Coordinates of C-alpha atoms in Angstrom, one line a residue:
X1 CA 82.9 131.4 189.7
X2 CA 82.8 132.2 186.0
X3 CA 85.0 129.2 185.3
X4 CA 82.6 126.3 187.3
X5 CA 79.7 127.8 185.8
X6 CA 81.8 127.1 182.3
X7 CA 82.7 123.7 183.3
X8 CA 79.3 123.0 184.1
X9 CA 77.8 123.5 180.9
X10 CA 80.2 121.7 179.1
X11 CA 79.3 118.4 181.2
X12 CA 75.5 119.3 180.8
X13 CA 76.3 118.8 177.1
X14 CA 78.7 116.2 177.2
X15 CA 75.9 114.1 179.0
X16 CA 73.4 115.2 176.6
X17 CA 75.2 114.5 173.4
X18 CA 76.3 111.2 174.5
X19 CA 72.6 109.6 175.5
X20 CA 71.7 111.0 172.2
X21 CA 74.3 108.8 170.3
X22 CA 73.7 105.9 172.4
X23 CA 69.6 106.7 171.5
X24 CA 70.7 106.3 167.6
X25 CA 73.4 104.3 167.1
X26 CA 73.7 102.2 164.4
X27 CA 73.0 98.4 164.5
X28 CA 76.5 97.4 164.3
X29 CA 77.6 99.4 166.9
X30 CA 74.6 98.7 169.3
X31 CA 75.4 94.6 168.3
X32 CA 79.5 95.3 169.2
X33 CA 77.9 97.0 172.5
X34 CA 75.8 94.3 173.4
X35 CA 77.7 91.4 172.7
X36 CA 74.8 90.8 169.7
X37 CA 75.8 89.2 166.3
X38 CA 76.4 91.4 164.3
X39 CA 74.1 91.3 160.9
X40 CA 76.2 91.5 157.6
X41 CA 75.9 90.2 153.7
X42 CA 78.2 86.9 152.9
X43 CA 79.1 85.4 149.4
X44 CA 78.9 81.9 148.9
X45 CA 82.5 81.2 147.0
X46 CA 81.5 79.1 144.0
X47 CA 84.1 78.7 140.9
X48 CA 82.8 80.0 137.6
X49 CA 84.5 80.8 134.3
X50 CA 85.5 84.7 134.0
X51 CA 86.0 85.5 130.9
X52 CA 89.4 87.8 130.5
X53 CA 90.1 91.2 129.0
X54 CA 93.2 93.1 128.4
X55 CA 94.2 96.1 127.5
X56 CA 97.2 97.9 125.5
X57 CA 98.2 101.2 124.0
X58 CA 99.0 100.3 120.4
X59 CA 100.2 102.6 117.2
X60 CA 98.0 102.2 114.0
X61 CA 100.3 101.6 110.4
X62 CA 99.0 101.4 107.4
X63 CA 98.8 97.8 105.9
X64 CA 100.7 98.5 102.9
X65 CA 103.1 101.5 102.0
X66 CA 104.6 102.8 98.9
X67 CA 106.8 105.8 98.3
X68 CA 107.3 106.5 94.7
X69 CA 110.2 107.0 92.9
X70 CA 111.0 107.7 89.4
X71 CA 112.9 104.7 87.4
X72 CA 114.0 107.2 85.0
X73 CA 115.8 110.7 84.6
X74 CA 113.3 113.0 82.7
X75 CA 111.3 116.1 83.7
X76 CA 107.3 115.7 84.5
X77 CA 105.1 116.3 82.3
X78 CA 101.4 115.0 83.9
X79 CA 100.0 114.3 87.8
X80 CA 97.1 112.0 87.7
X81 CA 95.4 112.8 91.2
X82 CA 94.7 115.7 93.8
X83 CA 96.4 115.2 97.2
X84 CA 94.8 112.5 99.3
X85 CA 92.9 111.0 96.7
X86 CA 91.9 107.3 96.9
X87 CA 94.0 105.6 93.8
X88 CA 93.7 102.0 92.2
X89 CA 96.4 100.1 91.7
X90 CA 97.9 100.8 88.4
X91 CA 96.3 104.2 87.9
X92 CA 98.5 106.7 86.5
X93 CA 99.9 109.1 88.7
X94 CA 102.6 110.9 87.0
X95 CA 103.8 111.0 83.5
X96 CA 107.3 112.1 82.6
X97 CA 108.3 113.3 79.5
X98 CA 108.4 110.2 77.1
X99 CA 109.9 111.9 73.8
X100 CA 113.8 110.6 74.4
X101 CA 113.1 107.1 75.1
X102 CA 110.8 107.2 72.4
X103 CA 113.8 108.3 70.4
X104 CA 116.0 106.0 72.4
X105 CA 113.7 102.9 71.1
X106 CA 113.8 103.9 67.7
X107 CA 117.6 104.0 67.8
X108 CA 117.2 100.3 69.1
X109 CA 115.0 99.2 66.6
X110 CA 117.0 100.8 63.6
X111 CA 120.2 99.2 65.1
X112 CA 118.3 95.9 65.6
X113 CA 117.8 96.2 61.2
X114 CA 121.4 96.5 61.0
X115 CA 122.5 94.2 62.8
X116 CA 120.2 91.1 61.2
X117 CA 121.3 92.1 57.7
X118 CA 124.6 92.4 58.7
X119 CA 124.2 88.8 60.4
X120 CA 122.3 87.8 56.8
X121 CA 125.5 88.5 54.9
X122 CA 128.1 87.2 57.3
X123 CA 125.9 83.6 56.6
X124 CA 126.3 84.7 53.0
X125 CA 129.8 84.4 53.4
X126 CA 130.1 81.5 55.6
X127 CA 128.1 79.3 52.7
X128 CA 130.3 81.0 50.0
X129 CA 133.4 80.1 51.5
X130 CA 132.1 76.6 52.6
X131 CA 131.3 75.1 49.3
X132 CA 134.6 77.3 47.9
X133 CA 136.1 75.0 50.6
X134 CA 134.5 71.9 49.7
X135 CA 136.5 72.3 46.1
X136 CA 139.7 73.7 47.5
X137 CA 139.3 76.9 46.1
X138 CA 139.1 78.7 49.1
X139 CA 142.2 79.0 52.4
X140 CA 140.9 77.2 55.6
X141 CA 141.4 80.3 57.1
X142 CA 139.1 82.5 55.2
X143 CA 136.2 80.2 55.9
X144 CA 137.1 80.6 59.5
X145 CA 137.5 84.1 59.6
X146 CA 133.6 84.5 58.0
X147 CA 132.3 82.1 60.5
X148 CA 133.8 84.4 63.0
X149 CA 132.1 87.0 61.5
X150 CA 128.9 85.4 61.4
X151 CA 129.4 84.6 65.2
X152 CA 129.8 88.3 65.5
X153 CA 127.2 89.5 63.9
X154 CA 124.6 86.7 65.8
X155 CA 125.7 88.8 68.9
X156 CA 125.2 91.9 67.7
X157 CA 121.7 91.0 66.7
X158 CA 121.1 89.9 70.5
X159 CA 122.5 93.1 71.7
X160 CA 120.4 95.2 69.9
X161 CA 117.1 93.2 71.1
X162 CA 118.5 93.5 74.5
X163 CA 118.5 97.0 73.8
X164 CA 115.0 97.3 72.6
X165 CA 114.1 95.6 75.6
X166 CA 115.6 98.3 77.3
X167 CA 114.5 101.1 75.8
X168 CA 110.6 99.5 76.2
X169 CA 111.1 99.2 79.8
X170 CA 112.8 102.9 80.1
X171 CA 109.3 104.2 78.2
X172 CA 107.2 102.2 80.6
X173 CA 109.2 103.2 83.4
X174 CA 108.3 107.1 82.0
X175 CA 104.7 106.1 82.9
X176 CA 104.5 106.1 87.2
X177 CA 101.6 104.0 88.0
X178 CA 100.1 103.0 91.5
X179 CA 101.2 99.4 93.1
X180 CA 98.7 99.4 95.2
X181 CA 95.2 100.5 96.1
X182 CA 95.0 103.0 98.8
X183 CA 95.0 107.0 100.0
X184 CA 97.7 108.7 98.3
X185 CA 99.7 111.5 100.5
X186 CA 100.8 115.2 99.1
X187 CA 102.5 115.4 95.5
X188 CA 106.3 115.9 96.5
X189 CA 107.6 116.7 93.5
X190 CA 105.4 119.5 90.6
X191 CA 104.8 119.4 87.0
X192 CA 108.1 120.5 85.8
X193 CA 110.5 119.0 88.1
X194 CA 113.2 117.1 87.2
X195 CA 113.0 113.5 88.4
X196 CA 115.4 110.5 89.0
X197 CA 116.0 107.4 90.2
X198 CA 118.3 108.8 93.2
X199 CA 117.2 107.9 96.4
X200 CA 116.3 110.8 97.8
X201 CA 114.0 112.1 95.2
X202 CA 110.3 110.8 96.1
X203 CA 106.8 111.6 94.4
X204 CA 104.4 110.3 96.9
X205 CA 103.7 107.6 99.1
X206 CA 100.3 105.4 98.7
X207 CA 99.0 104.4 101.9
X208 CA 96.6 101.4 102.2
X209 CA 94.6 101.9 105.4
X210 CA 91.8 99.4 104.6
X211 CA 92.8 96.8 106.6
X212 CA 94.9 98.8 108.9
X213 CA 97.9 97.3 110.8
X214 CA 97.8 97.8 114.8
X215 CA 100.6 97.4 116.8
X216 CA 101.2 96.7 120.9
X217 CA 103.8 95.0 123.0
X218 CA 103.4 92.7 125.5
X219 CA 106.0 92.4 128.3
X220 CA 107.9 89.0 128.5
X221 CA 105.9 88.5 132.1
X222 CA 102.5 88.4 130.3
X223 CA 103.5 86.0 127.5
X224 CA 105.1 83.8 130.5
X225 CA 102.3 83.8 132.9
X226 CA 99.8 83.0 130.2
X227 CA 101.3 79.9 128.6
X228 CA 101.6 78.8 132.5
X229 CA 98.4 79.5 133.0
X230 CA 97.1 77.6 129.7
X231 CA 99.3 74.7 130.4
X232 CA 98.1 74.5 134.3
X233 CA 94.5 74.4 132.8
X234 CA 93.7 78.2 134.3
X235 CA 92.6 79.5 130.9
X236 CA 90.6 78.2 127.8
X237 CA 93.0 77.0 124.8
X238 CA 92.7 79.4 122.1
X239 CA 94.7 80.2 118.9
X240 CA 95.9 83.8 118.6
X241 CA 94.4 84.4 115.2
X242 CA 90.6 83.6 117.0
X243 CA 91.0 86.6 120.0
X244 CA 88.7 89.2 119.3
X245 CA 90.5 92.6 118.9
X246 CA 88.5 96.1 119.8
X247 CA 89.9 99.8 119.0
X248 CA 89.1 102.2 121.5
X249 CA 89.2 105.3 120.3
X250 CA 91.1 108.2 121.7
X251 CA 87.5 110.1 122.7
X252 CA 86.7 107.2 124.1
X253 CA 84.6 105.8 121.0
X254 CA 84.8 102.1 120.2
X255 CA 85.4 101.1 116.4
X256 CA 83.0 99.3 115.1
X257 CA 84.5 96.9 112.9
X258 CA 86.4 94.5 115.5
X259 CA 89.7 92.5 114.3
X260 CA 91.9 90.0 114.7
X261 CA 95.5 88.9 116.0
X262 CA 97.7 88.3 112.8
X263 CA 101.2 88.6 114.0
X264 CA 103.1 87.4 117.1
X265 CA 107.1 88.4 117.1
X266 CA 109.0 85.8 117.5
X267 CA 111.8 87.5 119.4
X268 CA 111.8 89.9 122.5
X269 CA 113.2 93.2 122.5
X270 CA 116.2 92.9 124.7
X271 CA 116.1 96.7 125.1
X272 CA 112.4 96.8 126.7
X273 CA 111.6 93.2 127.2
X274 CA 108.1 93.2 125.3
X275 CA 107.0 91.2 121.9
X276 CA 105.3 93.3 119.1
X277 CA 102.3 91.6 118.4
X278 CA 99.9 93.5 115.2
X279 CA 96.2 92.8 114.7
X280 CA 94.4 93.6 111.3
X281 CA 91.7 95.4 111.6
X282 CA 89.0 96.4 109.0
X283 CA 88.6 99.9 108.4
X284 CA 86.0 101.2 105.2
X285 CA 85.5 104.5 107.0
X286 CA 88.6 105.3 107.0
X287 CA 88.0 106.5 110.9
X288 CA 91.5 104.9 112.0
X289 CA 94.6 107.0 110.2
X290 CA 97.7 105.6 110.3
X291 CA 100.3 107.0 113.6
X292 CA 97.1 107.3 116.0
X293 CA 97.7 106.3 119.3
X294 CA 94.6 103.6 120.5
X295 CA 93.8 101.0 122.9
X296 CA 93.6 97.7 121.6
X297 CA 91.5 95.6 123.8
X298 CA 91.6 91.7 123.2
X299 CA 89.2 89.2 124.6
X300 CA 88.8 85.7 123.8
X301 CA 90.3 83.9 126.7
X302 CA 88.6 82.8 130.1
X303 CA 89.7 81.8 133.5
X304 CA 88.6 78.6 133.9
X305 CA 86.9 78.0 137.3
X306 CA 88.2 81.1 138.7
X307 CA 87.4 82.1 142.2
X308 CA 86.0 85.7 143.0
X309 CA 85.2 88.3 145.6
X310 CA 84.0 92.0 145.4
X311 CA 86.3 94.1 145.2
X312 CA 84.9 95.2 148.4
X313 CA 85.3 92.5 150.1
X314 CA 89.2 92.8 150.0
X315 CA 91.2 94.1 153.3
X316 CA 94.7 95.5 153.0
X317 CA 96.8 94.8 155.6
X318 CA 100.4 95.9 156.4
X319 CA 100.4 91.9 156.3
X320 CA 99.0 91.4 152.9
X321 CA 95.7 91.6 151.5
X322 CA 92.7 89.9 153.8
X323 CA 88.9 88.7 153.5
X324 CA 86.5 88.0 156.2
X325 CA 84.8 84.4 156.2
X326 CA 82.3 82.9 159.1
X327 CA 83.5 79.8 159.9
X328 CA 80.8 76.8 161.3
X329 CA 80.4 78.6 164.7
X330 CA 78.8 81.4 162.7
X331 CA 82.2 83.8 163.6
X332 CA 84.2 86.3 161.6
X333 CA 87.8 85.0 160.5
X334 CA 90.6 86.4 158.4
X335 CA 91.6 84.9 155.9
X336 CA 95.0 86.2 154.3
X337 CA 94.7 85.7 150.4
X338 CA 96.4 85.8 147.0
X339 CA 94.9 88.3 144.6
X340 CA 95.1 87.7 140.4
X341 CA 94.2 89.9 138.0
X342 CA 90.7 91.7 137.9
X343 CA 87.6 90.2 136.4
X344 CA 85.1 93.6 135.5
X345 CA 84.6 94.9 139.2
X346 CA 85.5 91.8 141.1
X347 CA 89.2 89.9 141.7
X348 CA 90.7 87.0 141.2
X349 CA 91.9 84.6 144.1
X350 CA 95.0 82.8 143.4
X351 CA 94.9 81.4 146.7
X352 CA 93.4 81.6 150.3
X353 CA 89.6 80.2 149.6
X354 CA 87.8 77.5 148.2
X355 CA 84.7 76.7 147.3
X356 CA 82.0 76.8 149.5
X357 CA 83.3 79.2 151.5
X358 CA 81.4 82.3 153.0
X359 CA 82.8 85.8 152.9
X360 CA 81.9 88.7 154.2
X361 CA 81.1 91.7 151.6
X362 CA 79.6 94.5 153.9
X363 CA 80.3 96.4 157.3
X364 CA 83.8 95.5 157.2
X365 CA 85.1 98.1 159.5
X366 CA 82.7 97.0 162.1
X367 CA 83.7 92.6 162.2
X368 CA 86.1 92.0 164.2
X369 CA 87.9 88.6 164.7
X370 CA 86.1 86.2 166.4
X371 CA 83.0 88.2 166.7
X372 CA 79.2 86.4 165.9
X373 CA 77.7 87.9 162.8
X374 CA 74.2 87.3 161.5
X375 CA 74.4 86.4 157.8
X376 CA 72.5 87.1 154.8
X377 CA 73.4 85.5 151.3
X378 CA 73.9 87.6 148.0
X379 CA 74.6 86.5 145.0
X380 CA 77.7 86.0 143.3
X381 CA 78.2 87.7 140.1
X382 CA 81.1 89.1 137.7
X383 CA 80.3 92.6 136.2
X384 CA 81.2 93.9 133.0
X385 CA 83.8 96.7 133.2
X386 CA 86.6 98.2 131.2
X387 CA 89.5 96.4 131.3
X388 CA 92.5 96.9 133.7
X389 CA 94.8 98.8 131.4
X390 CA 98.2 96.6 130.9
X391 CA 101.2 97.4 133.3
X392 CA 104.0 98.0 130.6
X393 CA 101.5 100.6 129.0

């Protein structure tokens, strides 16, 4: 008895709860019920240009670097700058001790005397002997022996000017100016330290970050598709040195002083199968440091009379991806599709409409194939968003 009493309830509410739906349900549903069309937003397909933005994780580099090395063995004596200091090109930045190629020029200079009055007497001797010679008084062999000499000494005097030279350069070379303009890193060598020309001693490396270098890859895919797409017609014509560069930040933050494309490699990695392509990009603030990881976004180039839907609009199918379009009879029809890139919040048909056609951008769950729906137009429009960050980043 317990148990029909039960059973009754449940139907009492069953009943209830299901005249209650049918008093409230949506239009949609009441139109599938009834056979009625059912209403729904459409988007007239019209081609337009979209303009086109990529994305990339790049690397900042300095534009120019320098590490400093001595030229000459010799202890330091001077440091013309605190750690990170902004230099000028040929500012001093170290001194080393100049006193033995002071001496050393000296030495050259003295020799240099030497050898030009030796070189004055050895032409002595080559006129003596000549006109001693000229009246017989004199062997053949002793005039050649003092032209020999003056021969000798002409190459001494050479020598010790070559030496001179030397020695200038040597005392110059004490003197460590900057070769460029630009942030200079820590001091790796002190006051006091000895100093060489061997390879592994370095005093500092100068930095120029204003322009600063930016560096990305793009896969081998992406350059391929876009020189298709430029010679099909798809996109604009544009030379790489006129697309606009952006630096995003990593908070998020935009740079504000944009760049440009300066750099294209000519060869692909085998190894990862992308080209290194740099942008220069202005940076007085210093707010880029060279090693930070950034997005580089590039803009510039348009899809010319491009096709697209609402992301929304777009069915996936086990079969592909799908839109909805009402045909002349004023009926919902799939229509299987080819999807491009993304343009802001919108995609890219490759193929599967045309223009003029109507699709269906609302209550998708509720069309069905075949079924009347009741059309209202919206425009057609292509939002702004970020860009779709590249795949081989």
């Amino acid at each position: 008895k317990g148990l029909i009493g039960l059973t009754t309830v449940m139907v009492l509410f069953a009943a209830a709860w299901y005249l209650t739906r049918e008093d409230h349900a949506p239009a949609a549903h009441q139109a599938e019920l009834g056979g009625h069309a059912l209403p729904v937003k459409t988007l007239v397909v019209t081609p337009q240009d979209v303009p086109m933005m990529a994305q990339y994780l790049a690397q900042t580099e300095a534009s120019e670097s320098v590490t400093l090395r001595a030229r000459v063995n010799g202890f330091l004596i001077e440091r013309g700058f605190e750690d990170g200091d902004e230099v000028e090109k040929d500012q001093v930045l170290f001194r080393i001790d100049p006193e033995p190629f002071e001496v050393a020029l000296r030495r050259a200079e003295a020799g240099l005397s030497a050898a030009q009055a030796q070189l004055v007497r050895a032409e002595q001797q080559v006129r003596r002997f000549g006109d001693l010679a000229e009246l017989q008084q004199a062997a053949a062999n002793e005039l050649e022996q003092a032209q020999e000499s003056q021969r000798i000494a002409a190459a001494s005097v050479e020598t010790q000017k070559a030496l001179i030279e030397q020695a200038k350069l040597d005392l110059g070379y004490a003197t460590v100016r900057s070769p460029i303009s630009g942030v200079i890193g820590a001091r790796l060598q002190d006051t006091g330290s000895y100093v060489g020309p061997a390879a592994e001693v370095h005093l500092a490396t100068v930095r120029n970050v204003d322009p600063l270098y930016v560096r990305y890859s793009v896969s081998e895919q992406d350059l391929l598709r876009w020189q298709r797409m430029t010679a099909e017609g798809l996109v604009n014509e544009v030379a790489v040195e006129d697309l606009g560069v952006e630096i995003v930040l990593p908070d998020g933050r935009v740079h504000p002083h944009p760049g440009h494309i300066d750099y294209v490699d000519v060869e692909v990695d085998p190894s990862t199968g992308t080209a290194v392509v740099r942008a220069t990009v202005p940076n007085p603030d210093h707010t880029l440091r060279p090693g930070q990881f950034v997005h580089a976004r590039i803009s510039g180039l348009s899809r010319l009379n491009a096709i697209v839907v609402p992301q929304a609009a777009v069915l996936h199918s086990p079969n592909g991806t799908v839109v909805y379009v009402v045909d002349e009879a004023g009926t919902a029809q799939i229509r299987p599709v080819e999807l491009g890139e993304w343009a802001g919040s919108d995609w890219v048909v490759e193929s599967g409409l045309r223009a003029g056609d109507r699709v269906i951008v609302d209550h998708l769950m509720q069309v069905r194939p075949g079924a009347p729906v009741e059309t209202s137009i919206e425009a057609q429009s292509v939002e702004s968003s970020p860009p779709v960050e590249s795949s081989e980043n």
